[in-house]
XYZ file of C-alpha atoms in Angstrom:
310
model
C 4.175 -1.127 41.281
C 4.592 -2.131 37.447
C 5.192 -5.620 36.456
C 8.409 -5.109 35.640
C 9.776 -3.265 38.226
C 8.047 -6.106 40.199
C 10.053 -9.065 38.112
C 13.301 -6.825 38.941
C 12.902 -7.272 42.372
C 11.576 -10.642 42.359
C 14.778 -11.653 39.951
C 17.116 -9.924 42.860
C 15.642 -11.066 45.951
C 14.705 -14.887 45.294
C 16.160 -16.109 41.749
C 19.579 -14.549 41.604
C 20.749 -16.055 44.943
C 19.455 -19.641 44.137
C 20.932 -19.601 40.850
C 24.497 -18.038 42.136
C 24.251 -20.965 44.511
C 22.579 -23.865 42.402
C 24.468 -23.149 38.947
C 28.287 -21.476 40.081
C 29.483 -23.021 37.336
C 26.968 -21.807 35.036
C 25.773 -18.348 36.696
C 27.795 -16.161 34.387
C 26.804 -17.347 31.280
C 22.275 -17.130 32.058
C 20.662 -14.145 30.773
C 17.797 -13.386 32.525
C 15.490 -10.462 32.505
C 11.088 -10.080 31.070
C 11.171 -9.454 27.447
C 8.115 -10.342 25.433
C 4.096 -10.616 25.275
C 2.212 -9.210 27.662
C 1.878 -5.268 28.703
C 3.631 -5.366 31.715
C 6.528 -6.136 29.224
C 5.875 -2.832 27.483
C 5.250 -0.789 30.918
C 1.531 -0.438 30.047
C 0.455 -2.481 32.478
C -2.086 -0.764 34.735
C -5.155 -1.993 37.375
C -6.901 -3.821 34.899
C -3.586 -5.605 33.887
C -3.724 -7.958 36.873
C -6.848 -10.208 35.972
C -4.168 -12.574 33.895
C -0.745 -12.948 33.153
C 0.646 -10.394 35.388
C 2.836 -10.580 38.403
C 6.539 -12.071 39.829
C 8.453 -13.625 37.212
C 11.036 -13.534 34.845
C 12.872 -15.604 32.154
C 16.033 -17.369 31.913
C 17.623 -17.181 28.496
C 20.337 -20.237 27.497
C 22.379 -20.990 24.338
C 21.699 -24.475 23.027
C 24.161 -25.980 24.951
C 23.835 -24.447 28.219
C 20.021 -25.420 27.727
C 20.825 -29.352 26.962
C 23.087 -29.116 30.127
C 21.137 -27.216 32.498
C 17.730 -26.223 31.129
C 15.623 -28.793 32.917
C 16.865 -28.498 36.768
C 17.534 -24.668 36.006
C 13.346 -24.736 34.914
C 12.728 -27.117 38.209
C 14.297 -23.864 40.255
C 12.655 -21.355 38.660
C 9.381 -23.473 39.190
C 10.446 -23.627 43.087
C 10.437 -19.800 43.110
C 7.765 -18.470 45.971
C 4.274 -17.870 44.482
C 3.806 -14.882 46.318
C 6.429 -11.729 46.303
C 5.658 -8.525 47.790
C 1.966 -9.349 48.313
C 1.445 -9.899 44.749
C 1.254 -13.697 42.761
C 3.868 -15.170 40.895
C 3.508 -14.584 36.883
C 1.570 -17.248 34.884
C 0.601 -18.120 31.524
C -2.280 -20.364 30.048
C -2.032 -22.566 27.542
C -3.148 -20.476 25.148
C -0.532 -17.635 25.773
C 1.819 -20.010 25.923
C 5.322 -19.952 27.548
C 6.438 -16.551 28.740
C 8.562 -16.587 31.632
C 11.318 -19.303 33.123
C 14.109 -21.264 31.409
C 14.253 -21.070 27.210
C 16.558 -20.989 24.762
C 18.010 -18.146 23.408
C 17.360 -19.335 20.019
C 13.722 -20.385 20.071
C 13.082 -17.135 21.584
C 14.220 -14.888 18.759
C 12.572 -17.637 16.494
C 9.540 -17.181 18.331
C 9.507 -13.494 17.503
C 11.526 -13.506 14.155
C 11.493 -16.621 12.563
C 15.251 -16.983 12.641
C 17.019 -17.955 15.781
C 19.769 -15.250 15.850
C 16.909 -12.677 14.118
C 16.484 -11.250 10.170
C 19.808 -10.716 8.248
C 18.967 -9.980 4.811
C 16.581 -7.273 3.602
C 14.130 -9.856 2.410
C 14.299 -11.353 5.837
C 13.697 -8.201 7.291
C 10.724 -7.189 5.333
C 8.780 -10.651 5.954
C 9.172 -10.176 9.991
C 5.844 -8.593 11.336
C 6.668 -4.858 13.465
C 4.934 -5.790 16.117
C 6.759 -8.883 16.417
C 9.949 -7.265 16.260
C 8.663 -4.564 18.890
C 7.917 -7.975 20.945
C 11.248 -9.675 20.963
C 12.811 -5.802 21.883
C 10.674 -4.531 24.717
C 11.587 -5.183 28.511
C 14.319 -5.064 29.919
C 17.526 -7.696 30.432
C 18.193 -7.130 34.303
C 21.916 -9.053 33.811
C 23.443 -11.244 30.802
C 27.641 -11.849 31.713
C 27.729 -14.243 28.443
C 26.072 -11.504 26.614
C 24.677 -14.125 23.818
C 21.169 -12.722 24.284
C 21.944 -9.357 24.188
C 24.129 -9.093 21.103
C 20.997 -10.176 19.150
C 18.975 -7.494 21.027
C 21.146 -5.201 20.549
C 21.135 -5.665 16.695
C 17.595 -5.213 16.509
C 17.697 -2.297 18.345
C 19.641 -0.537 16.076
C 16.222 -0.635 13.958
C 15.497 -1.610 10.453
C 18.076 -1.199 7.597
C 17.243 2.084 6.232
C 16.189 0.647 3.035
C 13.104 -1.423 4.643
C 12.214 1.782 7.074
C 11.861 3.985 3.486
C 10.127 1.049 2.007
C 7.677 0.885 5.243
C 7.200 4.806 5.320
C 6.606 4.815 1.924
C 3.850 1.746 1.709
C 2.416 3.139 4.802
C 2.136 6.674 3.410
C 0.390 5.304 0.199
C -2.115 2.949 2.859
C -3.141 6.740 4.401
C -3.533 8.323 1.474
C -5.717 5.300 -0.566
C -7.912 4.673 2.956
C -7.879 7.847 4.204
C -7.884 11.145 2.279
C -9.292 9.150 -0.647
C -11.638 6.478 -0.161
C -13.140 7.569 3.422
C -14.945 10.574 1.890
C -16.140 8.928 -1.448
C -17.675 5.722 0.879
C -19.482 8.316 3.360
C -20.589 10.365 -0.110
C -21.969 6.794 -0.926
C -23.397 6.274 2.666
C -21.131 3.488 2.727
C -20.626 3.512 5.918
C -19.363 0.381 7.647
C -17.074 0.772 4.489
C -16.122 4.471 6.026
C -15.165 2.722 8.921
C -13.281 0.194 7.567
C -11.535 2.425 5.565
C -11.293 4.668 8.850
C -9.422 1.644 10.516
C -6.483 0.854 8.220
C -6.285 4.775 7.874
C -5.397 4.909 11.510
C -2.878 1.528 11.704
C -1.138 2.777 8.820
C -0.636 6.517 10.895
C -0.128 4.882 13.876
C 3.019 2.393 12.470
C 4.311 5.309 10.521
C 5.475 7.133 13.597
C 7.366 4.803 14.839
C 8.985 4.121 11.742
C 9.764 8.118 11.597
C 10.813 7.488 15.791
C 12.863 4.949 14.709
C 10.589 2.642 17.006
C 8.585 -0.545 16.042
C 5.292 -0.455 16.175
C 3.987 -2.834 19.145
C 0.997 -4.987 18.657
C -2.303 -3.057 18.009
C -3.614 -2.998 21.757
C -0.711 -0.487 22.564
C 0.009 1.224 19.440
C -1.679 4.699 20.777
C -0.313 4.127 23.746
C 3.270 4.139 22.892
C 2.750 7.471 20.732
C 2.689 9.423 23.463
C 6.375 8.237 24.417
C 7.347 9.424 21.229
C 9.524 12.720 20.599
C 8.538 12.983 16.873
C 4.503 13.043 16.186
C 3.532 12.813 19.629
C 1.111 15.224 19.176
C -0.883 12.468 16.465
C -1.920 10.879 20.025
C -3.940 13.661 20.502
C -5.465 14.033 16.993
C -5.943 9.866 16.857
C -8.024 10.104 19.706
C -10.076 13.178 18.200
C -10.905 11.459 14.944
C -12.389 8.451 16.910
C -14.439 10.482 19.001
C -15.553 12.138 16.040
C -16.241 9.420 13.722
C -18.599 7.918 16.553
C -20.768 10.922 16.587
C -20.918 11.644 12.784
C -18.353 11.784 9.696
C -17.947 15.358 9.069
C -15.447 16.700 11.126
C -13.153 13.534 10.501
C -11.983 14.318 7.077
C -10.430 17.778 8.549
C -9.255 15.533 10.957
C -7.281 13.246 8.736
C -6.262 16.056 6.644
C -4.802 17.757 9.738
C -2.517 14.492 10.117
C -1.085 14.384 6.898
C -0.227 17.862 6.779
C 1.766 17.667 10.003
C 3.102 14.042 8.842
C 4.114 16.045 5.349
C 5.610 18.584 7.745
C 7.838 15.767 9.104
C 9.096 14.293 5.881
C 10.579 17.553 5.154
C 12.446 17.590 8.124
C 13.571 14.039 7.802
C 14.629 15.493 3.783
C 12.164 11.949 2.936
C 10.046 14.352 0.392
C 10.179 17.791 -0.544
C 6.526 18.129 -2.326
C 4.098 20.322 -0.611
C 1.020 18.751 -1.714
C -1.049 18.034 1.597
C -2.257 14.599 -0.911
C 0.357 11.617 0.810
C -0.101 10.105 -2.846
C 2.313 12.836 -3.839
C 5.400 11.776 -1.271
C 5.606 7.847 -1.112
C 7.357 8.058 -4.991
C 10.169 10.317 -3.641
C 10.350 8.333 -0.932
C 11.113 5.235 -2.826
C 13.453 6.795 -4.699
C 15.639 7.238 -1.754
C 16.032 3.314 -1.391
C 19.531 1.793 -2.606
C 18.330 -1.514 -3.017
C 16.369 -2.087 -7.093
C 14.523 -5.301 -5.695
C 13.478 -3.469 -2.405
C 12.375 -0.614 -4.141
C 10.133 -2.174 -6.842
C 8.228 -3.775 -4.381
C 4.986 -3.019 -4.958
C 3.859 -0.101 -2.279
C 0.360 -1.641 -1.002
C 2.490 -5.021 -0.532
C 0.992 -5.770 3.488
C 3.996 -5.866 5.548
């Protein structure tokens, strides 16, 4: 059983019928569901998932006031809940991971993950929150929210970026693959440069790996599960394949890799055209972040400059 699944049942069968019976006059305005760090939030959790933070639990999600009026004896339940559910422990964090599951409000959980409590509004405020964090605050699932204060926040940032920051992401991300990948990787492993090459191998591969989900219309979740996700994807899923290829490659020897990243920009080339982002057909991803810029609406978004590291 997956963690979340697990939290579902946990929520059901010991936390909704306390808090029904604790909190009637409060019951229909908790959210409560496991949203968040950790990979069970995600559905990547697996085996090896279970050595720490994994297991029973979910959170409880308040507005300011409901959390001055009820947060502590609401958090003094939750903290009541059985440690054991199913054969399986009861969720916990260290200090160090800090607070994931149980009572918080709404928001300092969106600040948290956004650094504004009801989540980016302007296109600045957009461009200065960090995918992964966004891909954080999103992932999970809300198992019941009557007030629906949470949700209308998640449901914002669901809807994606505005589609000037996505063209201004796909565009600095194109430029990152092109500088660390089709250019710079083969001049540093000409040079025998090559904890350079594999430096250069690195951000080639984050910058790939983010710019699917930007063409999925996804975040990007932290590092750790960025392959991962790509094979969830409809668009690119394939890349999961190839990603996995150039690694194996790169730790045997360097030359089959630059076929290997030239094999990924021509089928990310082939999906700008269908996504009308860029209609050059130079295989050289230097060639397509310019038209791709030019497609933003916004002057100050667009002159950003395109190696800005967002």
């Amino acid at each position: 059983m997956n963690g979340l699944a697990l939290s579902s049942l946990y929520y059901e069968a010991c936390g909704k019928p306390l808090i029904e019976a604790e909190f009637p006059d409060h019951v229909s305005r908790i959210a409560c569901g496991l949203v968040g760090e950790g990979s069970d939030c995600f559905g990547f959790d697996d085996a090896w998932s279970q050595d720490h933070d994994w297991g029973a639990g979910f959170c409880l999600w308040l507005t300011d006031d409901d959390a001055a009026a009820i947060g502590e004896p609401l958090q003094r339940l939750y903290e009541q809940l059985p440690h054991t559910f199913e054969g399986f422990p009861k969720k916990t964090t260290d200090d160090l991971a800090g607070q994931r599951t149980g009572v918080m409000r709404i928001s300092d959980f969106y600040t948290r993950y956004t650094g504004y409590p009801e989540g980016p509004r302007t296109l600045a405020d957009w461009l200065r929150v960090p995918e992964h964090f966004l891909a954080t605050a999103t992932n999970g699932r809300v198992f019941t929210d009557p007030l629906g204060a949470f949700s209308s926040i998640r449901d914002r940032l669901l809807d994606f970026y505005p589609e000037d920051v996505r063209l201004k992401l796909i565009a600095s991300r194109l430029a990152t693959m092109a500088q660390a990948g089709q250019y710079n990787y083969p001049r540093l492993i000409r040079r025998n440069e090559r904890v350079a090459a594999h430096l250069a191998l690195s951000e080639f591969i984050r910058a790939t790996g983010s710019l699917v989900y930007l063409l999925n219309r996804k975040y990007a979740p932290f590092y750790k599960w960025m392959h991962r996700g790509i094979t969830d994807l409809p668009r690119l899923g394939s890349l999961h394949f190839l990603l996995t290829q150039l690694v194996d490659q790169a730790s045997r020897g360097h030359d089959p890799v630059i076929e290997t990243i030239e094999a990924i920009c021509r089928l990310v080339v082939e999906e700008l055209h269908r996504q009308n982002l860029s209609s050059e057909t130079d295989p050289f991803l230097s060639a397509h972040w310019p038209g791709v810029l030019n497609h933003i609406v916004d002057r100050g978004i667009r002159s950003r400059p395109v190696f800005e590291r967002i």
